[in-house]
CSV table of N, CA and C in Angstrom, one decimal:
chain,number,residue,atom,x,y,z
A,551,MET,N,-12.2,-2.0,-15.5
A,551,MET,CA,-10.8,-2.9,-15.3
A,551,MET,C,-9.8,-2.5,-13.8
A,552,ASN,N,-9.3,-3.4,-13.4
A,552,ASN,CA,-8.6,-3.4,-12.0
A,552,ASN,C,-7.2,-3.2,-12.5
A,553,LEU,N,-6.8,-1.9,-12.2
A,553,LEU,CA,-5.1,-1.8,-12.4
A,553,LEU,C,-4.2,-1.7,-11.1
A,554,LEU,N,-3.2,-2.1,-11.1
A,554,LEU,CA,-2.1,-1.4,-10.2
A,554,LEU,C,-1.1,-1.0,-10.6
A,555,LEU,N,-0.9,0.2,-10.1
A,555,LEU,CA,-0.2,1.6,-10.2
A,555,LEU,C,1.1,1.3,-9.4
A,556,ALA,N,2.2,0.9,-9.5
A,556,ALA,CA,3.2,0.7,-8.6
A,556,ALA,C,4.5,1.5,-9.3
A,557,TYR,N,4.9,2.4,-8.3
A,557,TYR,CA,5.8,3.5,-8.7
A,557,TYR,C,7.1,3.6,-7.5
A,558,ALA,N,8.2,4.0,-8.0
A,558,ALA,CA,9.3,4.5,-7.1
A,558,ALA,C,9.7,5.7,-7.3
A,559,SER,N,9.6,6.8,-5.9
A,559,SER,CA,9.9,8.0,-6.5
A,559,SER,C,10.9,8.4,-5.3
A,560,LEU,N,12.2,9.4,-5.8
A,560,LEU,CA,13.1,9.7,-5.1
A,560,LEU,C,12.4,11.1,-4.5
A,561,SER,N,12.1,11.8,-5.5
A,561,SER,CA,12.3,13.0,-5.2
A,561,SER,C,10.6,13.7,-5.5
A,562,GLY,N,9.7,13.1,-6.0
A,562,GLY,CA,8.4,13.3,-6.0
A,562,GLY,C,7.8,13.2,-7.3
A,563,ASN,N,8.9,13.5,-8.4
A,563,ASN,CA,8.8,13.5,-9.7
A,563,ASN,C,7.8,12.4,-10.3
A,564,THR,N,8.3,11.3,-10.0
A,564,THR,CA,7.7,10.1,-10.4
A,564,THR,C,6.3,9.9,-9.7
A,565,ARG,N,6.2,10.2,-8.6
A,565,ARG,CA,4.8,10.4,-7.5
A,565,ARG,C,4.0,11.3,-8.4
A,566,GLU,N,4.1,12.3,-8.8
A,566,GLU,CA,3.2,13.2,-9.6
A,566,GLU,C,2.5,12.5,-10.6
A,567,VAL,N,3.6,12.1,-11.8
A,567,VAL,CA,3.1,11.3,-12.8
A,567,VAL,C,2.1,10.1,-12.2
A,568,ALA,N,2.3,9.6,-11.2
A,568,ALA,CA,1.5,8.3,-11.0
A,568,ALA,C,0.2,8.9,-10.6
A,569,ARG,N,0.3,10.2,-9.9
A,569,ARG,CA,-1.0,10.6,-9.3
A,569,ARG,C,-1.9,11.0,-10.4
A,570,LEU,N,-1.4,11.6,-11.5
A,570,LEU,CA,-1.9,12.1,-12.7
A,570,LEU,C,-2.4,10.7,-13.3
A,571,LEU,N,-1.9,10.0,-13.5
A,571,LEU,CA,-2.1,8.6,-14.4
A,571,LEU,C,-3.3,7.6,-13.7
A,572,ALA,N,-2.9,7.8,-12.2
A,572,ALA,CA,-4.3,7.1,-11.4
A,572,ALA,C,-5.5,8.2,-11.5
A,573,ALA,N,-5.6,9.5,-11.4
A,573,ALA,CA,-6.6,10.1,-12.0
A,573,ALA,C,-7.4,10.1,-13.1
A,574,TYR,N,-6.7,9.9,-14.1
A,574,TYR,CA,-7.1,9.8,-15.4
A,574,TYR,C,-7.7,8.5,-15.8
A,575,CYS,N,-6.8,7.5,-15.3
A,575,CYS,CA,-7.4,6.3,-15.3
A,575,CYS,C,-8.9,6.0,-14.5
A,576,ALA,N,-8.7,6.6,-13.1
A,576,ALA,CA,-10.2,6.3,-12.5
A,576,ALA,C,-11.2,7.2,-13.3
A,577,GLU,N,-11.0,8.2,-13.7
A,577,GLU,CA,-12.1,9.0,-14.4
A,577,GLU,C,-12.5,8.5,-15.6
A,578,ARG,N,-11.9,7.5,-16.1
A,578,ARG,CA,-12.5,6.5,-17.4
A,578,ARG,C,-13.1,5.2,-16.6
A,579,GLY,N,-13.2,5.2,-15.6
A,579,GLY,CA,-14.0,4.2,-14.9
A,579,GLY,C,-13.4,3.1,-14.3
A,580,HIS,N,-12.0,3.2,-14.4
A,580,HIS,CA,-11.2,1.9,-14.0
A,580,HIS,C,-11.0,2.1,-12.4
A,581,ALA,N,-10.6,0.9,-11.7
A,581,ALA,CA,-10.3,1.0,-10.4
A,581,ALA,C,-8.9,1.0,-10.1
A,582,VAL,N,-8.3,1.6,-9.8
A,582,VAL,CA,-6.7,2.0,-9.8
A,582,VAL,C,-6.3,1.9,-8.1
A,583,ARG,N,-5.0,0.7,-8.2
A,583,ARG,CA,-4.9,0.8,-6.6
A,583,ARG,C,-3.2,1.3,-7.0
A,584,CYS,N,-2.9,2.4,-5.9
A,584,CYS,CA,-1.5,3.0,-6.4
A,584,CYS,C,-0.6,2.2,-5.1
A,585,LEU,N,0.4,2.1,-5.6
A,585,LEU,CA,1.2,1.5,-4.3
A,585,LEU,C,2.8,2.1,-4.4
A,586,ASP,N,3.1,2.8,-3.5
A,586,ASP,CA,4.6,3.2,-3.4
A,586,ASP,C,5.5,2.0,-3.0
A,587,VAL,N,6.4,1.8,-3.9
A,587,VAL,CA,7.0,0.5,-3.6
A,587,VAL,C,8.0,0.5,-2.3
A,588,ASP,N,8.2,1.9,-2.0
A,588,ASP,CA,9.1,2.0,-1.1
A,588,ASP,C,8.7,2.0,0.4
A,589,SER,N,7.4,2.3,0.4
A,589,SER,CA,6.6,2.7,1.6
A,589,SER,C,5.2,1.9,1.9
A,590,ASP,N,4.8,1.7,0.7
A,590,ASP,CA,3.2,1.0,1.0
A,590,ASP,C,3.5,-0.8,1.1
A,591,PRO,N,2.4,-1.3,1.8
A,591,PRO,CA,2.8,-3.2,1.9
A,591,PRO,C,2.6,-3.4,0.7
A,592,VAL,N,3.6,-4.2,0.3
A,592,VAL,CA,3.3,-4.6,-1.3
A,592,VAL,C,3.0,-6.0,-1.4
A,593,ALA,N,2.8,-6.8,-0.5
A,593,ALA,CA,2.4,-8.1,-0.7
A,593,ALA,C,0.7,-8.1,-0.6
A,594,ASP,N,-0.1,-7.1,0.3
A,594,ASP,CA,-1.5,-6.8,0.1
A,594,ASP,C,-1.7,-6.3,-1.3
A,595,ALA,N,-1.0,-5.4,-2.1
A,595,ALA,CA,-1.4,-5.0,-3.2
A,595,ALA,C,-1.3,-6.4,-4.2
A,596,LEU,N,-0.1,-7.0,-4.2
A,596,LEU,CA,-0.3,-8.2,-4.8
A,596,LEU,C,-1.3,-9.1,-5.1
A,597,ALA,N,-1.5,-9.3,-3.8
A,597,ALA,CA,-2.5,-10.3,-3.3
A,597,ALA,C,-3.9,-10.1,-4.4
A,598,GLN,N,-4.4,-8.6,-4.3
A,598,GLN,CA,-5.6,-8.3,-5.3
A,598,GLN,C,-5.1,-8.6,-6.7
A,599,PRO,N,-6.5,-9.2,-7.5
A,599,PRO,CA,-6.3,-9.4,-9.0
A,599,PRO,C,-6.0,-8.2,-9.7
A,600,HIS,N,-5.6,-8.0,-10.9
A,600,HIS,CA,-5.1,-6.7,-11.6
A,600,HIS,C,-5.3,-7.4,-13.0
A,601,ALA,N,-6.0,-6.4,-14.0
A,601,ALA,CA,-5.9,-6.5,-15.4
A,601,ALA,C,-4.5,-6.0,-16.0
A,602,GLY,N,-4.2,-5.2,-15.5
A,602,GLY,CA,-3.1,-4.5,-15.9
A,602,GLY,C,-1.8,-3.8,-14.9
A,603,LEU,N,-0.7,-3.8,-15.2
A,603,LEU,CA,0.4,-3.2,-14.1
A,603,LEU,C,1.2,-2.1,-14.9
A,604,LEU,N,1.1,-0.8,-14.2
A,604,LEU,CA,1.7,0.3,-14.7
A,604,LEU,C,2.9,0.5,-13.7
A,605,LEU,N,4.1,0.6,-14.2
A,605,LEU,CA,5.1,0.8,-13.2
A,605,LEU,C,5.7,1.9,-13.5
A,606,GLY,N,6.4,2.7,-12.5
A,606,GLY,CA,6.9,3.9,-12.9
A,606,GLY,C,8.3,4.1,-11.9
A,607,CYS,N,8.9,4.5,-12.4
A,607,CYS,CA,10.5,4.8,-11.7
A,607,CYS,C,10.8,5.8,-12.4
A,608,TRP,N,11.9,6.3,-11.4
A,608,TRP,CA,13.0,7.0,-11.6
A,608,TRP,C,14.4,6.6,-11.7
A,609,THR,N,15.3,7.3,-12.4
A,609,THR,CA,16.6,6.4,-12.6
A,609,THR,C,17.5,6.6,-12.0
A,610,ASP,N,18.2,5.8,-11.7
A,610,ASP,CA,19.4,5.6,-10.9
A,610,ASP,C,20.8,6.1,-11.7
A,611,ASN,N,21.7,6.1,-10.7
A,611,ASN,CA,23.1,6.2,-11.4
A,611,ASN,C,23.4,5.4,-12.7
A,612,ALA,N,23.9,6.1,-13.8
A,612,ALA,CA,24.0,5.8,-14.9
A,612,ALA,C,22.9,4.8,-15.5
A,613,GLY,N,21.8,5.3,-15.6
A,613,GLY,CA,20.7,4.7,-16.4
A,613,GLY,C,19.9,3.5,-15.5
A,614,ARG,N,20.5,3.0,-13.9
A,614,ARG,CA,20.0,1.8,-13.5
A,614,ARG,C,18.7,2.0,-12.9
A,615,THR,N,18.0,0.9,-12.6
A,615,THR,CA,16.8,0.7,-11.9
A,615,THR,C,17.1,1.0,-10.4
A,616,PRO,N,16.6,1.9,-9.5
A,616,PRO,CA,16.8,1.8,-8.2
A,616,PRO,C,16.5,0.6,-7.5
A,617,ALA,N,16.9,0.5,-6.1
A,617,ALA,CA,17.0,-0.9,-5.4
A,617,ALA,C,15.6,-1.4,-5.0
A,618,GLU,N,14.5,-0.2,-4.8
A,618,GLU,CA,13.5,-0.2,-4.2
A,618,GLU,C,12.5,-1.1,-5.2
A,619,MET,N,12.9,-0.5,-6.7
A,619,MET,CA,11.9,-1.3,-7.7
A,619,MET,C,12.4,-2.6,-8.1
A,620,LYS,N,13.7,-2.6,-7.6
A,620,LYS,CA,14.4,-4.0,-8.0
A,620,LYS,C,13.8,-4.9,-7.2
A,621,GLN,N,13.5,-4.6,-5.8
A,621,GLN,CA,12.8,-5.4,-4.7
A,621,GLN,C,11.4,-5.9,-5.2
A,622,PHE,N,10.8,-4.8,-5.5
A,622,PHE,CA,9.2,-5.1,-5.8
A,622,PHE,C,9.4,-6.0,-7.0
A,623,VAL,N,10.3,-5.9,-7.9
A,623,VAL,CA,9.9,-6.9,-8.9
A,623,VAL,C,10.5,-8.3,-8.4
A,624,ALA,N,11.5,-8.4,-7.5
A,624,ALA,CA,11.8,-9.8,-7.2
A,624,ALA,C,10.5,-10.1,-6.1
A,625,THR,N,9.9,-9.2,-5.5
A,625,THR,CA,8.7,-9.9,-4.6
A,625,THR,C,7.6,-10.6,-5.6
A,626,LEU,N,7.6,-9.5,-6.6
A,626,LEU,CA,6.3,-9.9,-7.6
A,626,LEU,C,6.6,-11.5,-8.2
A,627,ARG,N,8.1,-11.5,-8.5
A,627,ARG,CA,8.5,-13.0,-9.3
A,627,ARG,C,8.2,-13.8,-8.0
A,628,ASP,N,8.8,-13.9,-7.1
A,628,ASP,CA,8.7,-15.1,-5.8
A,628,ASP,C,7.4,-14.9,-5.4
A,629,GLY,N,6.5,-13.9,-5.6
A,629,GLY,CA,5.0,-14.2,-4.8
A,629,GLY,C,4.0,-14.8,-6.1
A,630,PRO,N,3.1,-13.8,-6.7
A,630,PRO,CA,2.4,-14.3,-7.4
A,630,PRO,C,2.9,-14.4,-8.9
A,631,GLY,N,4.1,-14.3,-9.2
A,631,GLY,CA,4.8,-14.5,-10.4
A,631,GLY,C,4.8,-13.1,-11.4
A,632,LEU,N,5.7,-13.4,-12.3
A,632,LEU,CA,5.5,-12.1,-13.4
A,632,LEU,C,4.5,-12.0,-14.2
A,633,PRO,N,3.7,-10.9,-14.4
A,633,PRO,CA,2.8,-11.1,-15.2
A,633,PRO,C,3.2,-11.1,-16.9
A,634,PRO,N,2.4,-11.5,-17.6
A,634,PRO,CA,2.4,-11.4,-19.2
A,634,PRO,C,3.1,-10.1,-19.6
A,635,GLY,N,3.8,-9.9,-20.4
A,635,GLY,CA,4.3,-8.6,-21.1
A,635,GLY,C,3.0,-7.7,-21.5
A,636,GLU,N,2.3,-8.1,-21.9
A,636,GLU,CA,1.6,-7.6,-22.9
A,636,GLU,C,0.0,-7.1,-21.7
A,637,THR,N,0.4,-7.1,-20.4
A,637,THR,CA,-0.3,-6.5,-19.3
A,637,THR,C,0.6,-5.5,-18.8
A,638,VAL,N,1.8,-5.2,-19.0
A,638,VAL,CA,2.5,-4.4,-18.3
A,638,VAL,C,2.9,-3.1,-19.1
A,639,ALA,N,2.8,-1.7,-18.6
A,639,ALA,CA,3.1,-0.7,-19.2
A,639,ALA,C,3.9,0.2,-18.0
A,640,VAL,N,5.0,0.7,-18.9
A,640,VAL,CA,6.2,1.6,-18.1
A,640,VAL,C,6.1,2.7,-18.3
A,641,PHE,N,6.5,3.8,-17.0
A,641,PHE,CA,6.7,5.0,-17.6
A,641,PHE,C,7.7,5.5,-16.5
A,642,GLY,N,8.6,6.8,-16.7
A,642,GLY,CA,9.8,7.2,-15.9
A,642,GLY,C,9.7,8.5,-16.1
A,643,THR,N,10.5,8.9,-15.1
A,643,THR,CA,11.1,10.2,-15.1
A,643,THR,C,12.6,10.4,-15.0
A,644,GLY,N,13.0,11.3,-15.5
A,644,GLY,CA,14.5,11.6,-15.5
A,644,GLY,C,14.7,12.7,-16.1
A,645,GLU,N,16.5,12.9,-16.1
A,645,GLU,CA,16.5,14.5,-16.6
A,645,GLU,C,17.9,14.1,-17.7
A,646,THR,N,17.6,14.7,-18.8
A,646,THR,CA,18.6,14.7,-19.9
A,646,THR,C,19.9,15.3,-19.8
A,647,GLN,N,19.9,16.1,-18.6
A,647,GLN,CA,21.2,16.6,-18.3
A,647,GLN,C,22.4,15.3,-17.8
A,648,TRP,N,21.9,14.5,-17.4
A,648,TRP,CA,22.9,13.4,-17.3
A,648,TRP,C,23.3,12.4,-18.5
A,649,GLY,N,22.7,13.0,-19.5
A,649,GLY,CA,23.2,12.5,-20.9
A,649,GLY,C,21.5,11.8,-21.6
A,650,LEU,N,21.6,11.6,-22.5
A,650,LEU,CA,20.4,10.9,-23.4
A,650,LEU,C,20.4,9.4,-23.1
A,651,GLU,N,21.7,8.7,-23.3
A,651,GLU,CA,21.8,7.4,-23.2
A,651,GLU,C,21.3,6.9,-21.6
A,652,PHE,N,21.2,7.7,-20.5
A,652,PHE,CA,20.6,7.5,-19.4
A,652,PHE,C,19.4,7.7,-19.1
A,653,TYR,N,18.9,8.7,-19.8
A,653,TYR,CA,17.5,9.3,-19.6
A,653,TYR,C,16.2,8.2,-19.5
A,654,CYS,N,15.7,8.2,-18.5
A,654,CYS,CA,14.6,7.4,-18.3
A,654,CYS,C,15.2,5.6,-18.4
A,655,GLY,N,16.6,5.5,-18.2
A,655,GLY,CA,17.1,4.3,-18.3
A,655,GLY,C,16.5,3.2,-17.6
A,656,ALA,N,15.9,3.3,-16.4
A,656,ALA,CA,15.3,2.4,-15.4
A,656,ALA,C,13.8,2.0,-16.4
A,657,ALA,N,13.1,3.0,-16.7
A,657,ALA,CA,12.0,2.6,-16.9
A,657,ALA,C,12.3,1.9,-18.4
A,658,HIS,N,13.2,2.0,-19.0
A,658,HIS,CA,13.3,1.3,-20.5
A,658,HIS,C,14.0,-0.3,-20.2
A,659,ARG,N,14.8,-0.3,-19.2
A,659,ARG,CA,14.9,-1.6,-18.4
A,659,ARG,C,13.9,-2.5,-18.1
A,660,LEU,N,13.1,-1.8,-17.0
A,660,LEU,CA,11.8,-2.4,-17.0
A,660,LEU,C,11.1,-3.2,-18.2
A,661,ALA,N,10.8,-2.2,-19.2
A,661,ALA,CA,10.3,-2.5,-20.0
A,661,ALA,C,10.5,-3.9,-21.0
A,662,ARG,N,11.9,-3.7,-21.0
A,662,ARG,CA,12.8,-4.9,-21.5
A,662,ARG,C,12.3,-6.0,-20.9
A,663,PHE,N,12.6,-6.0,-19.4
A,663,PHE,CA,12.4,-7.1,-18.6
A,663,PHE,C,11.1,-7.8,-18.6
A,664,PHE,N,10.0,-7.1,-18.8
A,664,PHE,CA,8.6,-7.5,-18.9
A,664,PHE,C,8.2,-8.0,-20.2
A,665,GLY,N,8.9,-7.5,-21.2
A,665,GLY,CA,8.7,-7.9,-22.5
A,665,GLY,C,7.5,-7.0,-22.7
A,666,SER,N,7.3,-5.9,-22.4
A,666,SER,CA,6.2,-4.9,-22.4
A,666,SER,C,6.1,-4.4,-24.1
A,667,PRO,N,5.1,-4.5,-24.7
A,667,PRO,CA,5.1,-4.1,-26.3
A,667,PRO,C,4.8,-2.7,-26.4
A,668,LEU,N,4.3,-2.1,-25.1
A,668,LEU,CA,4.1,-0.6,-25.4
A,668,LEU,C,5.1,0.5,-25.1
A,669,PRO,N,4.9,1.6,-25.9
A,669,PRO,CA,6.1,2.6,-25.7
A,669,PRO,C,6.0,3.0,-24.1
A,670,VAL,N,7.5,3.4,-23.8
A,670,VAL,CA,7.7,3.7,-22.5
A,670,VAL,C,7.4,5.2,-22.5
A,671,LEU,N,6.6,5.5,-21.5
A,671,LEU,CA,6.4,7.2,-20.9
A,671,LEU,C,7.4,7.7,-20.4
A,672,GLU,N,8.0,8.9,-21.1
A,672,GLU,CA,8.9,9.6,-20.5
A,672,GLU,C,8.8,10.9,-20.2
A,673,ILE,N,8.8,11.0,-19.2
A,673,ILE,CA,8.6,12.8,-18.4
A,673,ILE,C,10.0,13.4,-18.2
A,674,GLU,N,10.3,14.2,-18.6
A,674,GLU,CA,11.6,15.2,-17.9
A,674,GLU,C,11.2,15.9,-16.5
A,675,GLN,N,12.0,15.3,-15.7
A,675,GLN,CA,11.6,15.5,-14.2
A,675,GLN,C,10.2,15.8,-13.8
A,676,MET,N,10.1,16.9,-13.2
A,676,MET,CA,8.3,17.1,-12.7
A,676,MET,C,7.5,17.1,-14.0
A,677,PRO,N,6.4,16.7,-14.0
A,677,PRO,CA,5.5,16.9,-15.1
A,677,PRO,C,4.8,18.4,-14.8
A,678,HIS,N,5.2,19.3,-15.9
A,678,HIS,CA,4.7,20.8,-15.7
A,678,HIS,C,3.7,21.2,-16.9
A,679,GLY,N,2.7,21.6,-16.6
A,679,GLY,CA,1.8,22.3,-18.0
A,679,GLY,C,1.3,21.3,-18.7
A,680,SER,N,0.4,22.1,-19.3
A,680,SER,CA,-0.7,21.1,-20.2
A,680,SER,C,0.0,20.2,-21.1
A,681,ASP,N,1.4,20.8,-21.5
A,681,ASP,CA,1.9,19.7,-22.4
A,681,ASP,C,2.3,18.2,-22.1
A,682,ASP,N,2.6,18.4,-21.0
A,682,ASP,CA,3.0,17.2,-20.1
A,682,ASP,C,1.8,16.6,-19.8
A,683,THR,N,0.9,17.1,-19.2
A,683,THR,CA,-0.3,16.3,-18.8
A,683,THR,C,-1.3,15.9,-20.2
A,684,HIS,N,-1.1,16.7,-21.3
A,684,HIS,CA,-1.5,15.9,-22.6
A,684,HIS,C,-0.8,14.6,-23.0
A,685,THR,N,0.4,14.5,-22.8
A,685,THR,CA,1.4,13.2,-23.2
A,685,THR,C,1.2,12.3,-22.2
A,686,ILE,N,1.1,12.5,-21.0
A,686,ILE,CA,0.4,11.6,-20.0
A,686,ILE,C,-0.8,10.9,-20.1
A,687,HIS,N,-1.9,12.0,-20.4
A,687,HIS,CA,-3.2,11.4,-21.2
A,687,HIS,C,-3.1,10.5,-22.1
A,688,ARG,N,-2.6,10.9,-23.2
A,688,ARG,CA,-2.8,10.2,-24.3
A,688,ARG,C,-2.0,8.7,-24.2
A,689,TRP,N,-0.7,8.7,-23.5
A,689,TRP,CA,0.0,7.4,-23.3
A,689,TRP,C,-1.2,6.4,-22.3
A,690,ALA,N,-1.8,7.1,-21.6
A,690,ALA,CA,-2.7,6.4,-20.5
A,690,ALA,C,-3.9,5.8,-21.9
A,691,ASP,N,-4.1,6.6,-22.6
A,691,ASP,CA,-5.3,6.3,-23.6
A,691,ASP,C,-4.9,5.1,-24.6
A,692,ARG,N,-3.6,5.1,-24.9
A,692,ARG,CA,-3.2,4.1,-25.4
A,692,ARG,C,-2.6,2.8,-24.6
A,693,VAL,N,-2.7,2.9,-23.6
A,693,VAL,CA,-2.4,1.6,-22.7
A,693,VAL,C,-3.8,1.2,-22.2
A,694,LEU,N,-4.8,1.8,-21.9
A,694,LEU,CA,-5.8,1.4,-21.7
A,694,LEU,C,-6.5,0.8,-22.9
A,695,ALA,N,-6.5,1.3,-23.9
A,695,ALA,CA,-6.9,0.5,-25.2
A,695,ALA,C,-6.6,-0.9,-25.6
A,696,HIS,N,-5.1,-1.0,-25.0
A,696,HIS,CA,-4.4,-2.3,-25.4
A,696,HIS,C,-4.6,-3.1,-24.0
A,697,PHE,N,-4.9,-2.7,-23.0
A,697,PHE,CA,-5.5,-3.7,-22.0
A,697,PHE,C,-6.9,-4.1,-22.0
A,698,GLU,N,-7.5,-3.4,-22.7
A,698,GLU,CA,-9.2,-3.6,-23.1
A,698,GLU,C,-9.0,-4.4,-23.9
A,699,THR,N,-8.2,-4.9,-24.9
A,699,THR,CA,-8.5,-5.6,-26.0
A,699,THR,C,-9.1,-7.1,-25.5
A,700,PRO,N,-9.5,-7.4,-26.5
A,700,PRO,CA,-10.4,-8.9,-25.9
A,700,PRO,C,-9.7,-9.7,-25.2
A,701,SER,N,-8.5,-10.0,-25.4
A,701,SER,CA,-7.4,-11.0,-24.9
A,701,SER,C,-7.0,-10.7,-23.3
A,702,ASN,N,-7.0,-9.3,-23.3
A,702,ASN,CA,-6.6,-8.8,-21.9
A,702,ASN,C,-7.7,-8.4,-20.9
A,703,ALA,N,-8.6,-8.2,-21.7
A,703,ALA,CA,-9.8,-7.3,-20.8
A,703,ALA,C,-11.0,-8.1,-19.6
A,704,ASP,N,-11.3,-7.8,-18.6
A,704,ASP,CA,-12.2,-8.0,-18.1
A,704,ASP,C,-13.5,-8.3,-18.9
A,705,PRO,N,-13.7,-9.8,-19.1
A,705,PRO,CA,-14.9,-10.2,-19.9
A,705,PRO,C,-16.0,-9.2,-19.5
A,706,ALA,N,-16.6,-8.8,-18.2
A,706,ALA,CA,-17.5,-8.3,-18.0
A,706,ALA,C,-17.6,-6.5,-18.7
A,707,ARG,N,-16.6,-6.2,-19.1
A,707,ARG,CA,-16.7,-4.7,-19.6
A,707,ARG,C,-16.9,-5.1,-21.1
A,708,HIS,N,-17.1,-6.3,-21.6
A,708,HIS,CA,-17.5,-6.2,-23.0
A,708,HIS,C,-18.8,-7.2,-23.3
A,709,HIS,N,-19.6,-6.3,-23.0
A,709,HIS,CA,-21.1,-7.2,-23.3
A,709,HIS,C,-21.4,-6.9,-24.8
A,710,ARG,N,-21.9,-7.8,-25.3
A,710,ARG,CA,-22.9,-7.6,-26.6
A,710,ARG,C,-23.9,-7.7,-26.4
């Protein structure tokens, strides 16, 4: 299955989660195109078909979505169009020290905007150790299983 993994990272925390997710999905036989929305050519990535969109984001002031992710979403909306919510999964990084009401707020806003039925993956700051890696892998398993349902999946992967 072709996946687009688009992320915004300020300090490298979200980029590290994206890297772990991309590697895990690739190990499971999926083609993953990673896109740093702040520095990579967005139009090229959006021109390629994908069965699922993984969005990763850090959280700005008071739980807000950073400008570079807002710009990506606007480019998506104005270009190929917004994908159906069932083909979008969102992950985020944040810091609980700024208040639980703001923790990973941008990721939750994005999930609501796209109408994603999937849970938001929340990672406190930089992923550390086996517990965070396990959490990331279990979330990816759930997302991939959802994306691979007959209504969402690439028909070539479902032979009978």
